[in-house]
Short mmCIF file of N, CA and C in Angstrom, two decimals:
data_model
loop_
_atom_site.label_atom_id
_atom_site.label_comp_id
_atom_site.label_asym_id
_atom_site.label_seq_id
_atom_site.Cartn_x
_atom_site.Cartn_y
_atom_site.Cartn_z
N LEU A 1 0.93 -1.18 0.02
CA LEU A 1 -0.01 0.03 0.00
C LEU A 1 0.89 1.26 -0.02
N TYR A 2 1.95 1.27 0.75
CA TYR A 2 2.85 2.40 0.93
C TYR A 2 3.52 2.56 -0.49
N VAL A 3 3.87 1.55 -1.24
CA VAL A 3 4.48 1.75 -2.62
C VAL A 3 3.55 2.40 -3.65
N VAL A 4 2.30 1.95 -3.52
CA VAL A 4 1.24 2.62 -4.35
C VAL A 4 1.13 4.19 -4.03
N TYR A 5 1.11 4.47 -2.77
CA TYR A 5 1.06 5.86 -2.31
C TYR A 5 2.32 6.66 -2.92
N ILE A 6 3.46 6.17 -2.81
CA ILE A 6 4.72 6.77 -3.23
C ILE A 6 4.53 6.88 -4.76
N ALA A 7 4.10 5.85 -5.57
CA ALA A 7 3.99 5.94 -6.86
C ALA A 7 3.02 6.98 -7.34
N MET A 8 1.84 7.09 -6.61
CA MET A 8 0.90 8.12 -6.99
C MET A 8 1.39 9.62 -6.69
N VAL A 9 2.18 9.72 -5.64
CA VAL A 9 2.72 11.04 -5.35
C VAL A 9 3.81 11.41 -6.26
N LEU A 10 4.56 10.47 -6.63
CA LEU A 10 5.69 10.71 -7.65
C LEU A 10 4.97 11.03 -8.97
N PHE A 11 4.05 10.26 -9.35
CA PHE A 11 3.34 10.63 -10.61
C PHE A 11 2.68 12.07 -10.65
N GLY A 12 2.11 12.38 -9.54
CA GLY A 12 1.62 13.83 -9.33
C GLY A 12 2.70 14.90 -9.44
N VAL A 13 3.66 14.67 -8.82
CA VAL A 13 4.86 15.66 -8.89
C VAL A 13 5.44 15.67 -10.20
N MET A 14 5.61 14.68 -10.94
CA MET A 14 6.11 14.61 -12.31
C MET A 14 5.23 15.37 -13.25
N ASN A 15 3.85 15.10 -12.96
CA ASN A 15 2.83 15.75 -13.67
C ASN A 15 2.96 17.33 -13.60
N VAL A 16 3.16 17.70 -12.37
CA VAL A 16 3.27 19.24 -12.14
C VAL A 16 4.57 19.81 -12.81
N VAL A 17 5.62 19.12 -12.65
CA VAL A 17 6.90 19.48 -13.25
C VAL A 17 6.73 19.55 -14.81
N THR A 18 6.06 18.56 -15.38
CA THR A 18 5.81 18.62 -16.78
C THR A 18 4.95 19.69 -17.22
N SER A 19 4.04 20.04 -16.57
CA SER A 19 3.13 21.13 -16.83
C SER A 19 3.80 22.48 -16.81
N VAL A 20 4.84 22.69 -15.94
CA VAL A 20 5.57 23.82 -15.77
C VAL A 20 6.46 23.99 -16.99
N PHE A 21 7.07 22.99 -17.37
CA PHE A 21 7.88 23.02 -18.68
C PHE A 21 6.99 23.28 -20.02
N VAL A 22 5.87 22.65 -20.01
CA VAL A 22 4.95 22.88 -21.14
C VAL A 22 4.46 24.34 -21.21
N GLU A 23 4.07 24.81 -20.02
CA GLU A 23 3.64 26.19 -19.97
C GLU A 23 4.77 27.16 -20.40
N SER A 24 5.94 26.95 -19.96
CA SER A 24 7.15 27.70 -20.32
C SER A 24 7.36 27.79 -21.80
N ALA A 25 7.25 26.54 -22.35
CA ALA A 25 7.44 26.40 -23.86
C ALA A 25 6.36 27.07 -24.56
N ILE A 26 5.15 27.16 -24.12
CA ILE A 26 4.00 27.77 -24.86
C ILE A 26 4.28 29.28 -24.71
N MET A 27 4.65 29.72 -23.59
CA MET A 27 4.89 31.20 -23.43
C MET A 27 6.08 31.66 -24.28
N SER A 28 7.12 30.77 -24.44
CA SER A 28 8.29 31.23 -25.23
C SER A 28 7.86 31.14 -26.69
N ALA A 29 6.94 30.31 -27.16
CA ALA A 29 6.54 30.36 -28.50
C ALA A 29 5.70 31.57 -28.80
N GLN A 30 4.86 31.92 -27.86
CA GLN A 30 4.00 33.15 -28.09
C GLN A 30 4.93 34.35 -28.19
N HIS A 31 5.90 34.50 -27.40
CA HIS A 31 6.86 35.56 -27.37
C HIS A 31 7.56 35.58 -28.79
N TYR A 32 7.95 34.41 -29.19
CA TYR A 32 8.70 34.36 -30.47
C TYR A 32 7.78 34.73 -31.50
N LYS A 33 6.50 34.31 -31.55
CA LYS A 33 5.63 34.69 -32.62
C LYS A 33 5.40 36.23 -32.65
N ASP A 34 5.27 36.89 -31.36
CA ASP A 34 5.23 38.33 -31.21
C ASP A 34 6.39 39.05 -31.87
N LEU A 35 7.59 38.45 -31.62
CA LEU A 35 8.81 39.03 -32.12
C LEU A 35 8.80 39.06 -33.69
N ILE A 36 8.26 37.90 -34.20
CA ILE A 36 8.32 37.70 -35.73
C ILE A 36 7.32 38.74 -36.27
N ILE A 37 6.13 38.96 -35.70
CA ILE A 37 5.24 39.97 -36.17
C ILE A 37 5.78 41.38 -36.03
N GLN A 38 6.40 41.64 -34.99
CA GLN A 38 7.02 42.93 -34.83
C GLN A 38 8.15 43.20 -35.86
N GLU A 39 8.92 42.07 -36.16
CA GLU A 39 9.98 42.26 -37.08
C GLU A 39 9.48 42.50 -38.56
N LYS A 40 8.39 41.83 -38.94
CA LYS A 40 7.79 41.96 -40.26
C LYS A 40 7.24 43.38 -40.37
N MET A 41 6.55 43.84 -39.34
CA MET A 41 5.99 45.23 -39.39
C MET A 41 7.16 46.20 -39.54
N HIS A 42 8.21 46.01 -38.87
CA HIS A 42 9.30 46.91 -38.96
C HIS A 42 9.95 46.88 -40.38
N GLU A 43 10.00 45.71 -40.98
CA GLU A 43 10.50 45.59 -42.34
C GLU A 43 9.70 46.34 -43.31
N LYS A 44 8.26 46.24 -43.02
CA LYS A 44 7.32 46.89 -43.92
C LYS A 44 7.50 48.32 -43.86
N GLU A 45 7.60 48.87 -42.64
CA GLU A 45 7.87 50.34 -42.41
C GLU A 45 9.07 50.76 -43.14
N ILE A 46 10.18 50.05 -43.04
CA ILE A 46 11.45 50.29 -43.78
C ILE A 46 11.20 50.38 -45.28
N ALA A 47 10.50 49.38 -45.72
CA ALA A 47 10.21 49.34 -47.20
C ALA A 47 9.37 50.59 -47.66
N MET A 48 8.40 50.93 -46.94
CA MET A 48 7.54 52.10 -47.25
C MET A 48 8.41 53.32 -47.28
N SER A 49 9.34 53.47 -46.36
CA SER A 49 10.17 54.63 -46.22
C SER A 49 11.10 54.76 -47.51
N HIS A 50 11.66 53.58 -47.77
CA HIS A 50 12.45 53.51 -48.99
C HIS A 50 11.73 53.91 -50.29
N MET A 51 10.49 53.35 -50.39
CA MET A 51 9.57 53.65 -51.53
C MET A 51 9.25 55.18 -51.66
N LYS A 52 8.97 55.67 -50.50
CA LYS A 52 8.73 57.15 -50.49
C LYS A 52 9.96 57.97 -50.93
N GLN A 53 11.03 57.51 -50.46
CA GLN A 53 12.29 58.16 -50.98
C GLN A 53 12.54 57.98 -52.48
N VAL A 54 12.24 56.84 -52.91
CA VAL A 54 12.38 56.59 -54.38
C VAL A 54 11.41 57.46 -55.14
N PHE A 55 10.18 57.59 -54.68
CA PHE A 55 9.18 58.41 -55.48
C PHE A 55 9.57 59.92 -55.33
N ARG A 56 10.21 60.21 -54.21
CA ARG A 56 10.72 61.67 -54.22
C ARG A 56 11.96 61.90 -55.20
N GLN A 57 12.71 60.90 -55.31
CA GLN A 57 13.89 61.03 -56.31
C GLN A 57 13.32 61.06 -57.73
N ILE A 58 12.30 60.28 -57.98
CA ILE A 58 11.64 60.34 -59.30
C ILE A 58 11.05 61.50 -59.74
N ASP A 59 10.51 62.19 -58.76
CA ASP A 59 9.78 63.52 -58.96
C ASP A 59 10.93 64.63 -59.10
N PHE A 60 11.45 64.76 -60.28
CA PHE A 60 12.68 65.69 -60.38
C PHE A 60 12.19 67.17 -60.19
N ASP A 61 11.03 67.52 -60.73
CA ASP A 61 10.62 68.88 -60.63
C ASP A 61 10.01 69.31 -59.28
N GLY A 62 9.71 68.36 -58.42
CA GLY A 62 9.13 68.62 -57.12
C GLY A 62 7.71 68.96 -57.17
N SER A 63 6.92 68.60 -58.15
CA SER A 63 5.56 68.91 -58.28
C SER A 63 4.67 68.02 -57.46
N GLY A 64 5.18 66.95 -56.98
CA GLY A 64 4.33 66.01 -56.10
C GLY A 64 3.60 64.92 -57.01
N GLU A 65 3.91 65.07 -58.42
CA GLU A 65 3.37 64.09 -59.29
C GLU A 65 4.49 63.53 -60.14
N ILE A 66 4.36 62.43 -60.60
CA ILE A 66 5.37 61.80 -61.43
C ILE A 66 4.85 61.65 -62.86
N THR A 67 5.51 62.21 -63.80
CA THR A 67 5.16 62.16 -65.19
C THR A 67 5.94 61.03 -65.85
N ALA A 68 5.41 60.69 -67.06
CA ALA A 68 5.96 59.62 -67.87
C ALA A 68 7.42 59.92 -68.12
N THR A 69 7.71 61.20 -68.51
CA THR A 69 9.08 61.62 -68.71
C THR A 69 9.96 61.33 -67.51
N GLU A 70 9.58 61.78 -66.36
CA GLU A 70 10.21 61.60 -65.20
C GLU A 70 10.52 60.07 -64.86
N MET A 71 9.52 59.30 -65.04
CA MET A 71 9.63 57.84 -64.90
C MET A 71 10.78 57.30 -65.84
N GLU A 72 10.74 57.70 -67.08
CA GLU A 72 11.72 57.18 -67.99
C GLU A 72 13.03 57.56 -67.77
N GLU A 73 13.26 58.85 -67.32
CA GLU A 73 14.55 59.44 -66.92
C GLU A 73 15.09 58.64 -65.75
N PHE A 74 14.08 58.37 -64.75
CA PHE A 74 14.53 57.56 -63.57
C PHE A 74 15.06 56.18 -63.99
N LEU A 75 14.32 55.57 -64.94
CA LEU A 75 14.72 54.23 -65.27
C LEU A 75 15.92 54.13 -66.09
N MET A 76 16.35 55.36 -66.70
CA MET A 76 17.68 55.42 -67.48
C MET A 76 18.87 55.59 -66.52
N ASP A 77 18.70 56.04 -65.34
CA ASP A 77 19.67 56.27 -64.36
C ASP A 77 20.03 54.97 -63.70
N PRO A 78 21.29 54.51 -63.99
CA PRO A 78 21.68 53.16 -63.58
C PRO A 78 21.65 52.99 -62.02
N ALA A 79 22.12 54.05 -61.24
CA ALA A 79 22.19 54.03 -59.82
C ALA A 79 20.81 53.88 -59.22
N LEU A 80 19.86 54.66 -59.68
CA LEU A 80 18.52 54.64 -59.11
C LEU A 80 17.81 53.38 -59.59
N ARG A 81 18.05 52.82 -60.70
CA ARG A 81 17.57 51.54 -61.12
C ARG A 81 18.07 50.46 -60.32
N ARG A 82 19.30 50.42 -59.99
CA ARG A 82 19.83 49.42 -59.08
C ARG A 82 19.19 49.45 -57.71
N TYR A 83 19.02 50.71 -57.25
CA TYR A 83 18.34 50.96 -55.98
C TYR A 83 16.91 50.32 -55.83
N VAL A 84 16.17 50.47 -56.87
CA VAL A 84 14.79 50.01 -57.00
C VAL A 84 14.86 48.43 -57.11
N GLU A 85 15.73 48.00 -57.89
CA GLU A 85 15.92 46.53 -58.02
C GLU A 85 16.42 45.87 -56.72
N ALA A 86 17.19 46.61 -55.91
CA ALA A 86 17.57 46.08 -54.62
C ALA A 86 16.30 45.95 -53.68
N LEU A 87 15.37 46.74 -53.88
CA LEU A 87 14.11 46.72 -53.08
C LEU A 87 13.19 45.54 -53.71
N GLY A 88 13.61 44.93 -54.71
CA GLY A 88 12.84 43.79 -55.22
C GLY A 88 11.85 44.14 -56.37
N ILE A 89 12.00 45.32 -56.90
CA ILE A 89 11.06 45.80 -58.00
C ILE A 89 11.88 45.90 -59.33
N SER A 90 11.43 45.28 -60.25
CA SER A 90 12.26 45.29 -61.58
C SER A 90 11.70 46.60 -62.29
N ALA A 91 12.51 46.98 -63.40
CA ALA A 91 12.14 48.10 -64.16
C ALA A 91 10.86 47.92 -64.85
N GLU A 92 10.51 46.69 -65.28
CA GLU A 92 9.30 46.38 -65.96
C GLU A 92 8.07 46.52 -64.98
N ASN A 93 8.33 46.06 -63.76
CA ASN A 93 7.26 46.20 -62.69
C ASN A 93 7.01 47.79 -62.40
N THR A 94 8.07 48.49 -62.47
CA THR A 94 8.01 50.04 -62.29
C THR A 94 7.13 50.56 -63.34
N ARG A 95 7.43 50.18 -64.52
CA ARG A 95 6.58 50.80 -65.64
C ARG A 95 5.20 50.37 -65.48
N LEU A 96 4.88 49.08 -65.17
CA LEU A 96 3.56 48.59 -64.89
C LEU A 96 2.86 49.28 -63.82
N LEU A 97 3.54 49.59 -62.74
CA LEU A 97 3.04 50.45 -61.60
C LEU A 97 2.70 51.85 -62.13
N PHE A 98 3.48 52.40 -62.92
CA PHE A 98 3.16 53.75 -63.37
C PHE A 98 1.95 53.72 -64.28
N ARG A 99 1.78 52.74 -65.02
CA ARG A 99 0.54 52.62 -66.02
C ARG A 99 -0.80 52.55 -65.13
N LEU A 100 -0.65 52.06 -63.98
CA LEU A 100 -1.92 51.87 -63.13
C LEU A 100 -2.33 53.20 -62.68
#
């Protein structure tokens, strides 16, 4: 009878210890998920900032609007073209975006 009592107590203690580890792992996973979401949002903000900078550089006359001429001049400048391609946008996609 004493052996059964010891086995049950040991089983209960092991159950509590296991639940502590599982809870810790779940909390860690939630924190990791929050960090990933925060990182993606930060990357999106940086991309938006870069795109605004690109549009300001395309607008040579500072009118606040991009004309077809400004777009073509922009695409002819190798440095600016490489910059846009580094953001993951090809020259053809830029032209397509302008037509929209």
